[in-house]
Coordinates of C-alpha atoms in Angstrom, one line a residue:
M238 CA 88.6 96.5 88.3
L239 CA 85.7 96.0 85.8
K240 CA 86.2 98.1 82.7
I241 CA 83.4 99.7 80.8
M242 CA 83.4 101.4 77.4
V243 CA 80.6 103.7 76.4
V244 CA 79.9 104.2 72.7
D245 CA 77.3 106.9 71.7
D246 CA 77.2 109.9 69.4
E247 CA 75.5 112.0 72.2
S248 CA 77.9 113.3 74.8
I249 CA 75.1 113.6 77.4
V250 CA 74.6 109.9 77.3
I251 CA 78.3 109.2 77.8
E252 CA 78.5 111.7 80.7
S253 CA 75.4 110.3 82.3
I254 CA 76.7 106.7 82.4
K255 CA 80.1 107.9 83.7
Y256 CA 78.3 109.8 86.5
I257 CA 76.2 106.7 87.4
V258 CA 79.3 104.5 87.5
V259 CA 81.3 106.9 89.7
K260 CA 78.4 107.4 92.1
N261 CA 77.4 103.8 92.5
F262 CA 80.5 101.5 92.0
K263 CA 83.9 101.4 93.6
D264 CA 85.2 98.4 91.5
V265 CA 83.9 99.6 88.1
M266 CA 85.4 102.3 85.9
V267 CA 84.6 103.8 82.5
A268 CA 87.9 103.0 80.8
G269 CA 87.1 104.5 77.4
T270 CA 84.5 106.3 75.3
A271 CA 83.8 106.6 71.6
R272 CA 81.4 108.8 69.5
S273 CA 81.2 106.5 66.4
G274 CA 81.3 102.8 65.4
R275 CA 84.7 103.2 63.8
E276 CA 86.2 104.9 66.8
A277 CA 84.7 102.2 69.0
I278 CA 86.4 99.4 66.9
E279 CA 89.8 101.2 67.0
K280 CA 89.7 101.9 70.8
A281 CA 88.2 98.6 71.9
E282 CA 91.4 96.7 71.0
T283 CA 93.5 99.1 73.2
V284 CA 91.1 99.5 76.1
K285 CA 90.0 95.8 76.2
P286 CA 86.8 96.5 78.1
D287 CA 84.7 93.9 79.9
I288 CA 81.4 95.6 79.1
I289 CA 80.5 97.9 76.2
F290 CA 77.4 100.1 76.1
M291 CA 76.8 100.5 72.3
D292 CA 74.4 102.9 70.6
I293 CA 72.9 101.5 67.5
K294 CA 72.4 104.6 65.3
M295 CA 75.7 106.5 64.8
P296 CA 77.3 108.2 61.9
G297 CA 79.3 105.9 59.6
I298 CA 79.6 102.3 61.0
N299 CA 76.4 101.5 63.0
G300 CA 76.4 99.8 66.4
I301 CA 75.5 96.3 65.1
D302 CA 78.4 96.3 62.6
A303 CA 80.7 97.6 65.2
I304 CA 79.7 94.8 67.5
K305 CA 80.5 92.2 64.8
E306 CA 84.0 93.7 64.3
I307 CA 84.8 93.9 68.0
R308 CA 83.6 90.3 68.6
E309 CA 86.4 89.2 66.3
V310 CA 89.0 90.7 68.6
L311 CA 87.3 90.4 72.0
P312 CA 85.0 87.4 71.9
N313 CA 84.2 87.5 75.7
V314 CA 83.2 91.2 76.0
Q315 CA 79.5 91.8 77.1
F316 CA 77.5 94.2 75.0
I317 CA 74.6 96.3 76.2
I318 CA 72.7 98.1 73.4
L319 CA 71.3 101.6 73.7
S320 CA 68.6 102.7 71.3
A321 CA 66.3 105.7 71.1
C322 CA 63.5 103.6 69.6
E323 CA 62.5 99.9 69.6
Q324 CA 63.5 98.4 66.2
F325 CA 62.6 94.8 65.9
E326 CA 65.2 93.9 63.2
Y327 CA 68.0 95.5 65.3
A328 CA 66.8 93.7 68.4
K329 CA 66.7 90.4 66.5
E330 CA 70.2 90.8 65.2
A331 CA 71.4 91.9 68.6
V332 CA 70.1 88.6 70.1
N333 CA 72.0 86.6 67.4
L334 CA 75.2 88.5 68.4
G335 CA 74.8 87.5 72.0
V336 CA 74.0 90.9 73.3
S337 CA 73.3 90.9 77.1
E338 CA 70.7 93.7 77.2
Y339 CA 68.7 95.9 74.7
L340 CA 67.8 99.2 76.4
L341 CA 65.6 102.0 75.2
K342 CA 66.6 105.6 75.9
P343 CA 66.3 107.3 78.2
V344 CA 67.3 104.7 80.8
N345 CA 66.7 105.6 84.4
R346 CA 69.4 105.5 86.9
S347 CA 68.2 102.6 89.0
K348 CA 67.8 100.4 85.8
M349 CA 71.3 101.3 84.7
V350 CA 72.8 100.4 88.1
E351 CA 70.9 97.1 88.1
I352 CA 72.2 96.2 84.6
I353 CA 75.8 97.1 85.5
R354 CA 75.7 95.1 88.7
Q355 CA 74.3 92.1 86.8
A356 CA 76.9 92.5 84.1
A357 CA 79.6 92.5 86.8
I358 CA 78.2 89.2 88.2
N359 CA 78.1 87.7 84.7
H360 CA 81.7 88.8 84.1
E361 CA 83.0 87.2 87.3
E362 CA 81.1 84.0 86.6
A363 CA 82.5 83.8 83.1
K364 CA 86.0 84.4 84.4
A365 CA 85.6 81.7 87.0
K366 CA 84.3 79.3 84.3
R367 CA 87.2 80.0 82.0
K368 CA 89.6 79.3 84.9
R369 CA 88.0 76.0 85.7
E370 CA 88.1 75.0 82.0
L371 CA 91.8 76.0 81.8
D372 CA 92.5 74.0 85.0
L373 CA 90.8 70.9 83.6
K374 CA 92.6 71.3 80.3
E375 CA 95.9 71.6 82.1
K376 CA 95.2 68.5 84.1
Y377 CA 94.1 66.6 81.0
E378 CA 97.2 67.5 79.1
K379 CA 99.3 66.2 82.0
V380 CA 97.5 62.9 82.2
L381 CA 97.1 62.5 78.4
P382 CA 100.6 60.9 77.9
V383 CA 99.9 58.3 80.6
L384 CA 96.6 57.4 79.0
E385 CA 98.3 57.1 75.6
H386 CA 101.1 54.9 77.0
G387 CA 98.4 52.7 78.5
L388 CA 96.8 52.2 75.1
I389 CA 100.1 51.3 73.5
Y390 CA 100.9 48.8 76.2
A391 CA 97.4 47.3 75.9
I392 CA 97.9 46.8 72.1
L393 CA 101.3 45.1 72.7
L394 CA 99.8 42.7 75.2
N395 CA 97.4 41.3 72.5
E396 CA 93.8 40.1 72.6
D397 CA 93.5 39.5 76.3
Y398 CA 93.4 43.3 76.6
N399 CA 90.7 44.1 74.1
E400 CA 88.5 45.5 76.8
Q401 CA 91.3 47.8 78.0
I402 CA 92.0 48.9 74.5
N403 CA 88.3 49.9 74.0
N404 CA 88.3 51.7 77.4
Y405 CA 91.4 53.7 76.5
K406 CA 90.0 54.6 73.0
R407 CA 86.8 55.8 74.6
I408 CA 88.6 58.0 77.1
L409 CA 90.9 59.4 74.4
E410 CA 87.8 59.9 72.2
I411 CA 89.0 57.7 69.4
N412 CA 86.0 56.6 67.4
E413 CA 87.7 55.0 64.5
E414 CA 87.9 51.2 64.5
K415 CA 90.6 51.1 61.9
G416 CA 94.2 52.1 62.5
F417 CA 97.9 51.2 62.0
I418 CA 101.1 51.2 63.9
M419 CA 104.1 53.4 62.9
T420 CA 107.4 52.6 64.8
F421 CA 110.3 55.1 65.0
E422 CA 113.8 53.6 65.7
F423 CA 116.7 55.7 66.8
G424 CA 120.5 55.2 66.6
E425 CA 123.3 54.9 64.1
G426 CA 123.3 51.1 64.3
R427 CA 121.5 48.2 65.8
E428 CA 124.3 47.0 68.1
T429 CA 123.3 46.1 71.7
G430 CA 125.3 48.8 73.3
N431 CA 124.0 51.4 70.9
V432 CA 120.4 50.3 71.5
I433 CA 120.7 50.8 75.3
G434 CA 122.6 54.1 74.9
Q435 CA 120.1 55.4 72.4
S436 CA 117.2 54.4 74.7
V437 CA 118.7 56.8 77.4
Q438 CA 119.2 59.6 74.8
S439 CA 115.7 59.1 73.4
H440 CA 114.1 60.1 76.8
S441 CA 115.8 63.5 76.6
F442 CA 114.3 64.4 73.2
Y443 CA 111.0 62.6 73.7
P444 CA 109.0 65.8 74.4
K445 CA 110.2 67.3 71.1
L446 CA 109.5 64.2 69.1
R447 CA 106.0 63.8 70.6
D448 CA 105.2 67.5 69.8
V449 CA 106.3 67.1 66.2
I450 CA 104.4 63.8 65.6
K451 CA 101.3 65.3 67.2
S452 CA 101.5 68.4 65.0
E453 CA 101.5 66.2 61.8
V454 CA 98.9 63.6 62.5
N455 CA 96.0 62.7 64.9
C456 CA 97.6 59.8 66.8
V457 CA 98.6 58.2 70.1
V458 CA 102.3 58.4 70.9
G459 CA 103.7 55.6 73.1
P460 CA 106.6 55.7 75.5
V461 CA 110.3 55.0 74.7
I462 CA 110.8 51.2 74.6
L463 CA 114.5 50.5 74.1
N464 CA 115.4 52.7 71.2
R465 CA 111.9 52.8 69.7
I466 CA 108.7 54.8 70.0
I467 CA 105.5 53.2 68.9
V468 CA 102.7 55.4 67.4
Y469 CA 99.1 54.3 66.8
V470 CA 97.3 56.2 64.0
P471 CA 93.5 55.9 63.8
V472 CA 92.1 56.2 60.2
P473 CA 88.5 56.6 58.9
H474 CA 86.9 53.4 57.9
Y475 CA 86.0 54.7 54.5
E476 CA 89.7 55.1 53.4
D477 CA 91.0 52.2 51.3
D478 CA 94.3 50.5 52.2
Y479 CA 96.2 52.0 49.3
Q480 CA 95.1 55.5 50.2
V481 CA 96.1 54.9 53.9
R482 CA 99.4 53.5 52.8
L483 CA 100.3 56.6 50.6
E484 CA 99.1 59.0 53.3
S485 CA 101.0 57.2 56.1
V486 CA 104.3 57.4 54.1
R487 CA 103.8 61.1 53.3
T488 CA 103.1 61.8 57.0
A489 CA 106.2 59.9 58.1
E490 CA 108.3 61.9 55.5
S491 CA 107.0 65.2 56.9
I492 CA 107.7 64.0 60.5
L493 CA 111.3 62.9 59.6
E494 CA 112.0 66.2 57.9
K495 CA 111.0 68.2 61.0
L496 CA 112.7 65.8 63.4
S497 CA 116.0 66.0 61.5
K498 CA 116.0 69.8 62.2
K499 CA 115.4 69.3 66.0
I500 CA 117.2 66.0 66.9
D501 CA 120.7 65.1 66.0
T502 CA 120.4 61.3 65.6
S503 CA 119.6 58.7 62.9
I504 CA 115.9 57.8 62.6
R505 CA 114.2 55.0 60.7
V506 CA 110.5 54.4 60.4
G507 CA 108.6 51.1 59.9
I508 CA 104.8 51.2 59.1
G509 CA 102.3 48.4 59.5
S510 CA 99.1 47.9 57.5
A511 CA 95.8 49.3 58.7
K512 CA 93.7 46.9 60.7
S513 CA 90.0 47.2 61.5
E514 CA 89.9 45.0 64.7
N515 CA 91.6 45.7 68.0
E516 CA 93.3 42.2 68.1
N517 CA 94.8 42.9 64.7
L518 CA 96.7 46.0 65.9
L519 CA 99.4 43.7 67.3
V520 CA 99.8 42.3 63.8
S521 CA 100.2 45.9 62.5
F522 CA 102.9 46.4 65.2
T523 CA 104.9 43.3 64.2
E524 CA 104.6 44.4 60.6
S525 CA 106.1 47.8 61.5
L526 CA 109.0 46.0 63.2
R527 CA 109.5 43.7 60.2
A528 CA 109.5 46.7 57.9
I529 CA 112.0 48.7 60.0
K530 CA 114.6 46.0 59.8
Y531 CA 115.0 46.9 56.1
A532 CA 115.1 50.6 56.6
E533 CA 118.4 52.6 56.4
E534 CA 119.1 55.9 58.1
K535 CA 116.3 58.4 57.5
E536 CA 114.3 55.8 55.5
I537 CA 110.7 54.9 55.7
I538 CA 109.6 51.4 54.9
H539 CA 105.9 50.3 54.7
I540 CA 105.2 46.6 55.2
N541 CA 103.9 46.4 51.6
D542 CA 107.2 47.7 50.3
I543 CA 109.2 44.6 51.4
P544 CA 109.9 42.1 48.7
E545 CA 108.0 38.8 49.0
E546 CA 111.1 36.7 49.4
Q547 CA 112.2 38.7 52.5
I548 CA 108.7 38.3 54.0
A549 CA 109.0 34.5 53.7
I550 CA 112.3 34.5 55.6
T551 CA 110.9 36.4 58.6
N552 CA 107.5 34.6 58.8
S553 CA 109.0 31.5 60.2
I554 CA 110.8 33.3 63.1
E555 CA 107.7 35.4 63.8
K556 CA 105.7 32.2 64.2
Q557 CA 108.3 30.8 66.6
V558 CA 108.2 34.1 68.6
K559 CA 104.5 33.8 69.0
M560 CA 104.8 30.2 70.2
L561 CA 107.5 31.3 72.6
M562 CA 105.2 33.9 74.1
E563 CA 102.4 31.3 74.5
K564 CA 104.7 28.8 76.2
A565 CA 106.3 31.4 78.4
S566 CA 102.9 32.7 79.5
S567 CA 101.8 29.2 80.5
G568 CA 105.0 28.6 82.5
D569 CA 106.3 25.9 80.2
T570 CA 110.1 26.4 80.9
G571 CA 111.3 23.4 78.8
D572 CA 109.4 24.2 75.6
S573 CA 110.2 27.9 76.0
R574 CA 113.9 27.2 76.2
A575 CA 113.8 24.9 73.2
I576 CA 112.0 27.4 71.1
F577 CA 114.4 30.2 72.1
I578 CA 117.3 28.1 71.1
Q579 CA 115.6 27.3 67.7
I580 CA 115.1 31.1 67.1
Y581 CA 118.8 31.7 67.9
D582 CA 119.9 28.9 65.5
D583 CA 117.6 30.3 62.7
L584 CA 119.0 33.8 63.2
C585 CA 122.6 32.5 63.0
E586 CA 121.9 30.4 59.9
N587 CA 121.1 33.5 57.9
N588 CA 124.5 34.7 56.6
K589 CA 123.1 38.2 56.1
N590 CA 122.7 38.7 59.9
S591 CA 125.6 40.2 61.7
I592 CA 126.5 39.2 65.3
E593 CA 125.3 42.6 66.5
F594 CA 122.0 42.2 64.6
I595 CA 121.5 38.8 66.3
K596 CA 122.3 40.4 69.7
G597 CA 119.7 43.1 69.1
E598 CA 117.0 40.6 68.1
L599 CA 117.6 38.5 71.1
L600 CA 117.6 41.5 73.4
E601 CA 114.3 42.6 72.0
L602 CA 112.9 39.1 72.5
M603 CA 114.1 39.2 76.2
V604 CA 112.4 42.6 76.7
M605 CA 109.1 41.1 75.3
I606 CA 109.3 38.1 77.7
H607 CA 110.1 40.4 80.6
R608 CA 107.1 42.7 79.8
L609 CA 104.9 39.6 79.6
A610 CA 106.2 38.4 83.0
I611 CA 105.3 41.7 84.5

Protein backbone atom coordinates (compact mmCIF):
# COMPACT_ATOMS: atom_id res chain seq x y z
CA MET A 1 0.00 0.00 0.00
CA LEU A 2 1.42 3.36 -1.10
CA LYS A 3 1.24 5.93 1.72
CA ILE A 4 0.56 9.61 1.11
CA MET A 5 0.85 12.50 3.54
CA VAL A 6 -0.87 15.84 2.83
CA VAL A 7 0.51 19.03 4.39
CA ASP A 8 -1.56 22.21 3.94
CA ASP A 9 -2.97 24.88 6.26
CA GLU A 10 -6.28 24.77 4.36
CA SER A 11 -8.54 21.89 5.39
CA ILE A 12 -10.40 22.01 2.06
CA VAL A 13 -7.19 21.12 0.19
CA ILE A 14 -6.52 18.19 2.51
CA GLU A 15 -10.08 16.87 2.19
CA SER A 16 -10.02 17.27 -1.60
CA ILE A 17 -6.87 15.19 -2.00
CA LYS A 18 -8.21 12.54 0.39
CA TYR A 19 -11.41 12.34 -1.67
CA ILE A 20 -9.51 12.00 -4.95
CA VAL A 21 -7.34 9.20 -3.50
CA VAL A 22 -10.30 7.23 -2.13
CA LYS A 23 -12.29 7.52 -5.37
CA ASN A 24 -9.49 6.67 -7.79
CA PHE A 25 -7.00 4.32 -6.08
CA LYS A 26 -7.32 1.01 -4.25
CA ASP A 27 -3.62 0.58 -3.43
CA VAL A 28 -3.02 4.18 -2.23
CA MET A 29 -4.00 5.69 1.12
CA VAL A 30 -3.68 9.06 2.86
CA ALA A 31 -1.78 7.87 5.94
CA GLY A 32 -1.36 11.27 7.59
CA THR A 33 -2.11 14.99 7.39
CA ALA A 34 -0.56 18.13 8.85
CA ARG A 35 -1.55 21.82 8.98
CA SER A 36 1.94 23.31 9.49
CA GLY A 37 5.58 22.70 8.64
CA ARG A 38 6.44 21.76 12.22
CA GLU A 39 3.57 19.27 12.47
CA ALA A 40 4.66 17.76 9.16
CA ILE A 41 8.22 17.24 10.42
CA GLU A 42 7.00 15.61 13.63
CA LYS A 43 4.46 13.33 11.92
CA ALA A 44 6.59 12.30 8.93
CA GLU A 45 8.99 10.25 11.05
CA THR A 46 6.06 8.27 12.51
CA VAL A 47 3.92 7.93 9.37
CA LYS A 48 6.91 7.26 7.03
CA PRO A 49 4.99 8.23 3.86
CA ASP A 50 6.14 7.41 0.34
CA ILE A 51 4.75 10.68 -1.10
CA ILE A 52 4.19 14.05 0.59
CA PHE A 53 2.03 16.83 -0.85
CA MET A 54 3.57 19.96 0.68
CA ASP A 55 2.13 23.49 0.74
CA ILE A 56 4.82 26.17 0.58
CA LYS A 57 3.25 29.02 2.55
CA MET A 58 2.21 27.90 6.03
CA PRO A 59 2.38 29.49 9.50
CA GLY A 60 5.74 29.00 11.23
CA ILE A 61 8.09 26.70 9.34
CA ASN A 62 7.41 26.99 5.61
CA GLY A 63 7.20 24.10 3.16
CA ILE A 64 10.73 24.40 1.78
CA ASP A 65 12.31 24.27 5.25
CA ALA A 66 10.06 21.38 6.21
CA ILE A 67 11.22 19.45 3.14
CA LYS A 68 14.86 19.98 4.15
CA GLU A 69 14.20 18.63 7.65
CA ILE A 70 12.18 15.63 6.48
CA ARG A 71 14.84 14.76 3.84
CA GLU A 72 17.32 14.21 6.69
CA VAL A 73 15.12 11.43 8.10
CA LEU A 74 13.39 10.12 4.96
CA PRO A 75 15.80 10.57 2.02
CA ASN A 76 13.71 8.49 -0.42
CA VAL A 77 10.31 10.19 0.03
CA GLN A 78 8.82 11.94 -3.04
CA PHE A 79 7.69 15.55 -2.57
CA ILE A 80 4.97 17.28 -4.60
CA ILE A 81 4.69 20.99 -3.87
CA LEU A 82 1.37 22.84 -3.74
CA SER A 83 1.37 26.62 -4.14
CA ALA A 84 -1.29 29.29 -4.60
CA CYS A 85 1.02 31.36 -6.79
CA GLU A 86 4.02 30.80 -9.05
CA GLN A 87 7.11 31.98 -7.17
CA PHE A 88 10.35 31.51 -9.09
CA GLU A 89 12.67 31.41 -6.08
CA TYR A 90 10.58 28.73 -4.37
CA ALA A 91 10.38 26.74 -7.59
CA LYS A 92 14.14 26.97 -8.08
CA GLU A 93 14.87 25.78 -4.54
CA ALA A 94 12.29 22.98 -4.91
CA VAL A 95 14.19 21.68 -7.95
CA ASN A 96 17.43 21.69 -5.94
CA LEU A 97 15.71 19.62 -3.25
CA GLY A 98 14.67 16.99 -5.77
CA VAL A 99 10.93 17.77 -5.67
CA SER A 100 8.94 15.65 -8.15
CA GLU A 101 6.26 18.20 -9.09
CA TYR A 102 5.44 21.86 -8.49
CA LEU A 103 1.67 22.37 -8.75
CA LEU A 104 -0.31 25.59 -8.74
CA LYS A 105 -3.64 25.68 -6.88
CA PRO A 106 -6.32 24.90 -7.64
CA VAL A 107 -5.29 21.57 -9.17
CA ASN A 108 -7.99 19.78 -11.14
CA ARG A 109 -8.91 16.20 -10.36
CA SER A 110 -7.56 14.60 -13.53
CA LYS A 111 -4.18 16.30 -13.08
CA MET A 112 -4.00 15.13 -9.46
CA VAL A 113 -4.83 11.53 -10.44
CA GLU A 114 -2.15 11.59 -13.15
CA ILE A 115 0.47 12.89 -10.73
CA ILE A 116 -0.34 10.32 -8.04
CA ARG A 117 -0.27 7.50 -10.60
CA GLN A 118 3.13 8.66 -11.88
CA ALA A 119 4.43 9.02 -8.33
CA ALA A 120 3.33 5.44 -7.62
CA ILE A 121 5.22 4.24 -10.71
CA ASN A 122 8.32 6.19 -9.62
CA HIS A 123 8.03 4.67 -6.13
CA GLU A 124 7.90 1.09 -7.45
CA GLU A 125 10.81 1.71 -9.81
CA ALA A 126 12.90 3.23 -7.01
CA LYS A 127 12.05 0.28 -4.73
CA ALA A 128 13.05 -2.21 -7.43
CA LYS A 129 16.29 -0.32 -8.04
CA ARG A 130 17.16 -0.35 -4.33
CA LYS A 131 16.49 -4.11 -4.21
CA ARG A 132 18.79 -4.71 -7.19
CA GLU A 133 21.50 -2.59 -5.56
CA LEU A 134 21.17 -4.51 -2.29
CA ASP A 135 21.31 -7.85 -4.15
CA LEU A 136 24.46 -6.76 -5.98
CA LYS A 137 26.03 -5.51 -2.77
CA GLU A 138 25.23 -8.78 -1.02
CA LYS A 139 26.74 -10.81 -3.86
CA TYR A 140 29.84 -8.57 -3.88
CA GLU A 141 30.28 -8.97 -0.11
CA LYS A 142 30.15 -12.75 -0.52
CA VAL A 143 32.72 -12.84 -3.33
CA LEU A 144 34.97 -10.13 -1.83
CA PRO A 145 36.96 -12.48 0.47
CA VAL A 146 37.63 -14.80 -2.49
CA LEU A 147 39.01 -11.90 -4.54
CA GLU A 148 41.14 -10.69 -1.63
CA HIS A 149 42.55 -14.17 -1.06
CA GLY A 150 43.41 -14.32 -4.75
CA LEU A 151 45.39 -11.07 -4.50
CA ILE A 152 47.35 -12.33 -1.48
CA TYR A 153 48.21 -15.62 -3.22
CA ALA A 154 49.29 -13.70 -6.35
CA ILE A 155 51.62 -11.56 -4.18
CA LEU A 156 53.15 -14.68 -2.58
CA LEU A 157 53.76 -16.26 -5.99
CA ASN A 158 56.08 -13.37 -6.95
CA GLU A 159 56.75 -11.58 -10.22
CA ASP A 160 55.28 -14.18 -12.58
CA TYR A 161 51.88 -13.04 -11.32
CA ASN A 162 52.20 -9.28 -11.75
CA GLU A 163 49.40 -9.22 -14.31
CA GLN A 164 47.13 -11.11 -11.90
CA ILE A 165 48.02 -8.70 -9.10
CA ASN A 166 47.07 -5.74 -11.27
CA ASN A 167 43.81 -7.43 -12.29
CA TYR A 168 42.85 -8.10 -8.68
CA LYS A 169 43.73 -4.53 -7.68
CA ARG A 170 41.59 -3.16 -10.49
CA ILE A 171 38.58 -5.30 -9.47
CA LEU A 172 39.05 -4.37 -5.80
CA GLU A 173 39.38 -0.69 -6.80
CA ILE A 174 42.86 -0.35 -5.31
CA ASN A 175 44.45 2.60 -7.11
CA GLU A 176 47.49 3.01 -4.87
CA GLU A 177 50.72 1.56 -6.29
CA LYS A 178 52.45 1.65 -2.90
CA GLY A 179 51.67 -0.77 -0.08
CA PHE A 180 53.07 -3.01 2.65
CA ILE A 181 52.40 -6.42 4.20
CA MET A 182 51.30 -6.90 7.81
CA THR A 183 51.38 -10.51 9.07
CA PHE A 184 49.45 -11.74 12.12
CA GLU A 185 50.71 -14.88 13.87
CA PHE A 186 48.65 -16.81 16.44
CA GLY A 187 49.56 -19.25 19.21
CA GLU A 188 51.42 -19.42 22.50
CA GLY A 189 54.55 -20.83 20.89
CA ARG A 190 56.06 -21.75 17.54
CA GLU A 191 56.19 -25.54 18.05
CA THR A 192 55.05 -27.64 15.09
CA GLY A 193 52.06 -29.13 16.91
CA ASN A 194 50.97 -25.74 18.16
CA VAL A 195 51.22 -24.23 14.67
CA ILE A 196 48.91 -26.87 13.20
CA GLY A 197 46.46 -26.71 16.12
CA GLN A 198 46.39 -22.94 15.99
CA SER A 199 45.74 -23.05 12.25
CA VAL A 200 42.55 -25.03 12.90
CA GLN A 201 41.51 -22.65 15.69
CA SER A 202 42.28 -19.59 13.54
CA HIS A 203 39.59 -20.60 11.04
CA SER A 204 36.95 -20.39 13.79
CA PHE A 205 37.70 -16.79 14.74
CA TYR A 206 38.70 -15.65 11.24
CA PRO A 207 35.44 -13.71 10.58
CA LYS A 208 35.87 -11.70 13.81
CA LEU A 209 39.50 -10.98 13.02
CA ARG A 210 38.67 -9.91 9.47
CA ASP A 211 35.94 -7.54 10.68
CA VAL A 212 38.25 -5.93 13.27
CA ILE A 213 41.10 -5.42 10.79
CA LYS A 214 38.73 -4.01 8.13
CA SER A 215 37.25 -1.57 10.65
CA GLU A 216 40.70 -0.15 11.43
CA VAL A 217 42.35 0.17 8.03
CA ASN A 218 41.56 0.02 4.30
CA CYS A 219 43.21 -3.26 3.39
CA VAL A 220 43.05 -6.73 1.81
CA VAL A 221 42.81 -9.60 4.30
CA GLY A 222 44.21 -12.94 3.17
CA PRO A 223 43.21 -16.49 4.22
CA VAL A 224 44.55 -18.46 7.18
CA ILE A 225 47.91 -19.96 6.15
CA LEU A 226 49.15 -22.27 8.92
CA ASN A 227 48.83 -20.05 12.00
CA ARG A 228 49.17 -16.75 10.11
CA ILE A 229 46.99 -14.27 8.31
CA ILE A 230 48.57 -11.95 5.74
CA VAL A 231 47.20 -8.45 5.22
CA TYR A 232 48.04 -6.10 2.35
CA VAL A 233 47.67 -2.40 3.18
CA PRO A 234 47.74 0.09 0.27
CA VAL A 235 49.11 3.54 1.10
CA PRO A 236 49.03 6.86 -0.80
CA HIS A 237 52.18 7.53 -2.86
CA TYR A 238 52.69 10.93 -1.21
CA GLU A 239 53.25 9.49 2.29
CA ASP A 240 56.93 9.10 3.20
CA ASP A 241 58.31 5.83 4.59
CA TYR A 242 58.68 7.10 8.15
CA GLN A 243 55.10 8.37 8.21
CA VAL A 244 53.85 5.02 6.86
CA ARG A 245 55.93 3.16 9.46
CA LEU A 246 54.49 5.14 12.39
CA GLU A 247 50.94 4.85 11.09
CA SER A 248 51.27 1.09 10.46
CA VAL A 249 52.45 0.44 14.02
CA ARG A 250 49.65 2.61 15.48
CA THR A 251 47.10 0.74 13.37
CA ALA A 252 48.47 -2.65 14.46
CA GLU A 253 48.33 -1.55 18.12
CA SER A 254 44.67 -0.59 17.76
CA ILE A 255 43.87 -3.90 16.03
CA LEU A 256 45.65 -5.90 18.73
CA GLU A 257 43.78 -4.05 21.47
CA LYS A 258 40.40 -4.88 19.90
CA LEU A 259 41.34 -8.47 19.04
CA SER A 260 42.47 -9.19 22.62
CA LYS A 261 38.90 -8.45 23.75
CA LYS A 262 37.35 -10.81 21.19
CA ILE A 263 39.86 -13.65 20.78
CA ASP A 264 41.50 -15.64 23.58
CA THR A 265 44.87 -16.42 22.04
CA SER A 266 48.36 -14.98 21.76
CA ILE A 267 48.92 -12.70 18.76
CA ARG A 268 52.12 -11.29 17.27
CA VAL A 269 52.45 -8.87 14.37
CA GLY A 270 55.26 -8.38 11.87
CA ILE A 271 55.24 -5.44 9.45
CA GLY A 272 57.23 -5.10 6.23
CA SER A 273 58.29 -1.84 4.60
CA ALA A 274 56.14 -0.04 2.02
CA LYS A 275 56.95 -0.91 -1.59
CA SER A 276 55.90 0.94 -4.73
CA GLU A 277 56.13 -1.90 -7.27
CA ASN A 278 54.09 -5.11 -7.41
CA GLU A 279 57.12 -7.40 -7.52
CA ASN A 280 58.46 -5.81 -4.33
CA LEU A 281 55.37 -6.77 -2.34
CA LEU A 282 56.89 -10.23 -1.88
CA VAL A 283 59.90 -8.50 -0.30
CA SER A 284 57.56 -6.72 2.10
CA PHE A 285 56.01 -10.10 2.96
CA THR A 286 59.38 -11.73 3.72
CA GLU A 287 60.27 -8.67 5.81
CA SER A 288 57.08 -9.11 7.83
CA LEU A 289 58.00 -12.76 8.49
CA ARG A 290 61.52 -11.75 9.48
CA ALA A 291 60.12 -9.13 11.87
CA ILE A 292 57.59 -11.47 13.44
CA LYS A 293 60.30 -13.89 14.50
CA TYR A 294 61.49 -11.31 17.03
CA ALA A 295 58.03 -10.49 18.36
CA GLU A 296 56.85 -11.73 21.73
CA GLU A 297 53.20 -12.22 22.74
CA LYS A 298 51.04 -9.18 21.86
CA GLU A 299 54.09 -7.43 20.39
CA ILE A 300 54.41 -5.57 17.10
CA ILE A 301 57.73 -5.49 15.27
CA HIS A 302 58.39 -3.42 12.16
CA ILE A 303 61.21 -4.56 9.90
CA ASN A 304 63.08 -1.31 10.63
CA ASP A 305 62.96 -2.05 14.38
CA ILE A 306 65.20 -5.14 14.05
CA PRO A 307 68.87 -4.57 15.00
CA GLU A 308 71.30 -4.68 12.05
CA GLU A 309 73.21 -7.69 13.41
CA GLN A 310 70.01 -9.75 13.49
CA ILE A 311 69.22 -8.78 9.90
CA ALA A 312 72.66 -10.00 8.76
CA ILE A 313 72.05 -13.43 10.33
CA THR A 314 68.77 -13.98 8.50
CA ASN A 315 69.82 -12.57 5.12
CA SER A 316 71.93 -15.62 4.27
CA ILE A 317 69.10 -18.09 4.90
CA GLU A 318 66.63 -15.94 2.97
CA LYS A 319 68.95 -16.00 -0.06
CA GLN A 320 69.13 -19.78 0.24
CA VAL A 321 65.34 -20.04 0.44
CA LYS A 322 65.04 -17.98 -2.74
CA MET A 323 67.55 -20.27 -4.48
CA LEU A 324 65.62 -23.30 -3.25
CA MET A 325 62.38 -21.96 -4.74
CA GLU A 326 64.10 -21.32 -8.07
CA LYS A 327 65.63 -24.82 -8.20
CA ALA A 328 62.39 -26.48 -7.11
CA SER A 329 60.36 -24.62 -9.75
CA SER A 330 62.80 -25.78 -12.44
CA GLY A 331 62.55 -29.42 -11.26
CA ASP A 332 66.22 -29.65 -10.17
CA THR A 333 65.85 -32.30 -7.45
CA GLY A 334 69.56 -32.67 -6.67
CA ASP A 335 70.31 -28.98 -6.10
CA SER A 336 67.01 -28.50 -4.25
CA ARG A 337 67.90 -31.27 -1.80
CA ALA A 338 71.40 -29.88 -1.29
CA ILE A 339 70.14 -26.35 -0.57
CA PHE A 340 67.47 -27.69 1.80
CA ILE A 341 70.15 -29.56 3.78
CA GLN A 342 72.30 -26.39 3.89
CA ILE A 343 69.36 -24.37 5.25
CA TYR A 344 68.80 -27.05 7.91
CA ASP A 345 72.48 -27.01 8.89
CA ASP A 346 72.55 -23.20 9.14
CA LEU A 347 69.44 -23.20 11.35
CA CYS A 348 71.02 -25.82 13.64
CA GLU A 349 74.33 -23.93 13.90
CA ASN A 350 72.62 -20.94 15.51
CA ASN A 351 72.61 -21.78 19.23
CA LYS A 352 69.68 -19.40 19.81
CA ASN A 353 67.35 -21.59 17.72
CA SER A 354 65.42 -24.25 19.67
CA ILE A 355 64.49 -27.60 18.14
CA GLU A 356 60.85 -26.54 17.97
CA PHE A 357 61.81 -23.27 16.24
CA ILE A 358 63.79 -25.22 13.62
CA LYS A 359 60.82 -27.57 13.11
CA GLY A 360 58.54 -24.58 12.57
CA GLU A 361 60.91 -23.00 10.03
CA LEU A 362 61.24 -26.22 8.04
CA LEU A 363 57.48 -26.82 8.13
CA GLU A 364 56.93 -23.32 6.75
CA LEU A 365 59.49 -24.03 4.03
CA MET A 366 57.70 -27.24 3.05
CA VAL A 367 54.37 -25.40 2.84
CA MET A 368 55.98 -22.83 0.49
CA ILE A 369 57.35 -25.64 -1.74
CA HIS A 370 53.97 -27.42 -1.71
CA ARG A 371 52.18 -24.17 -2.72
CA LEU A 372 54.74 -23.66 -5.48
CA ALA A 373 54.12 -27.19 -6.74
CA ILE A 374 50.36 -26.58 -6.92
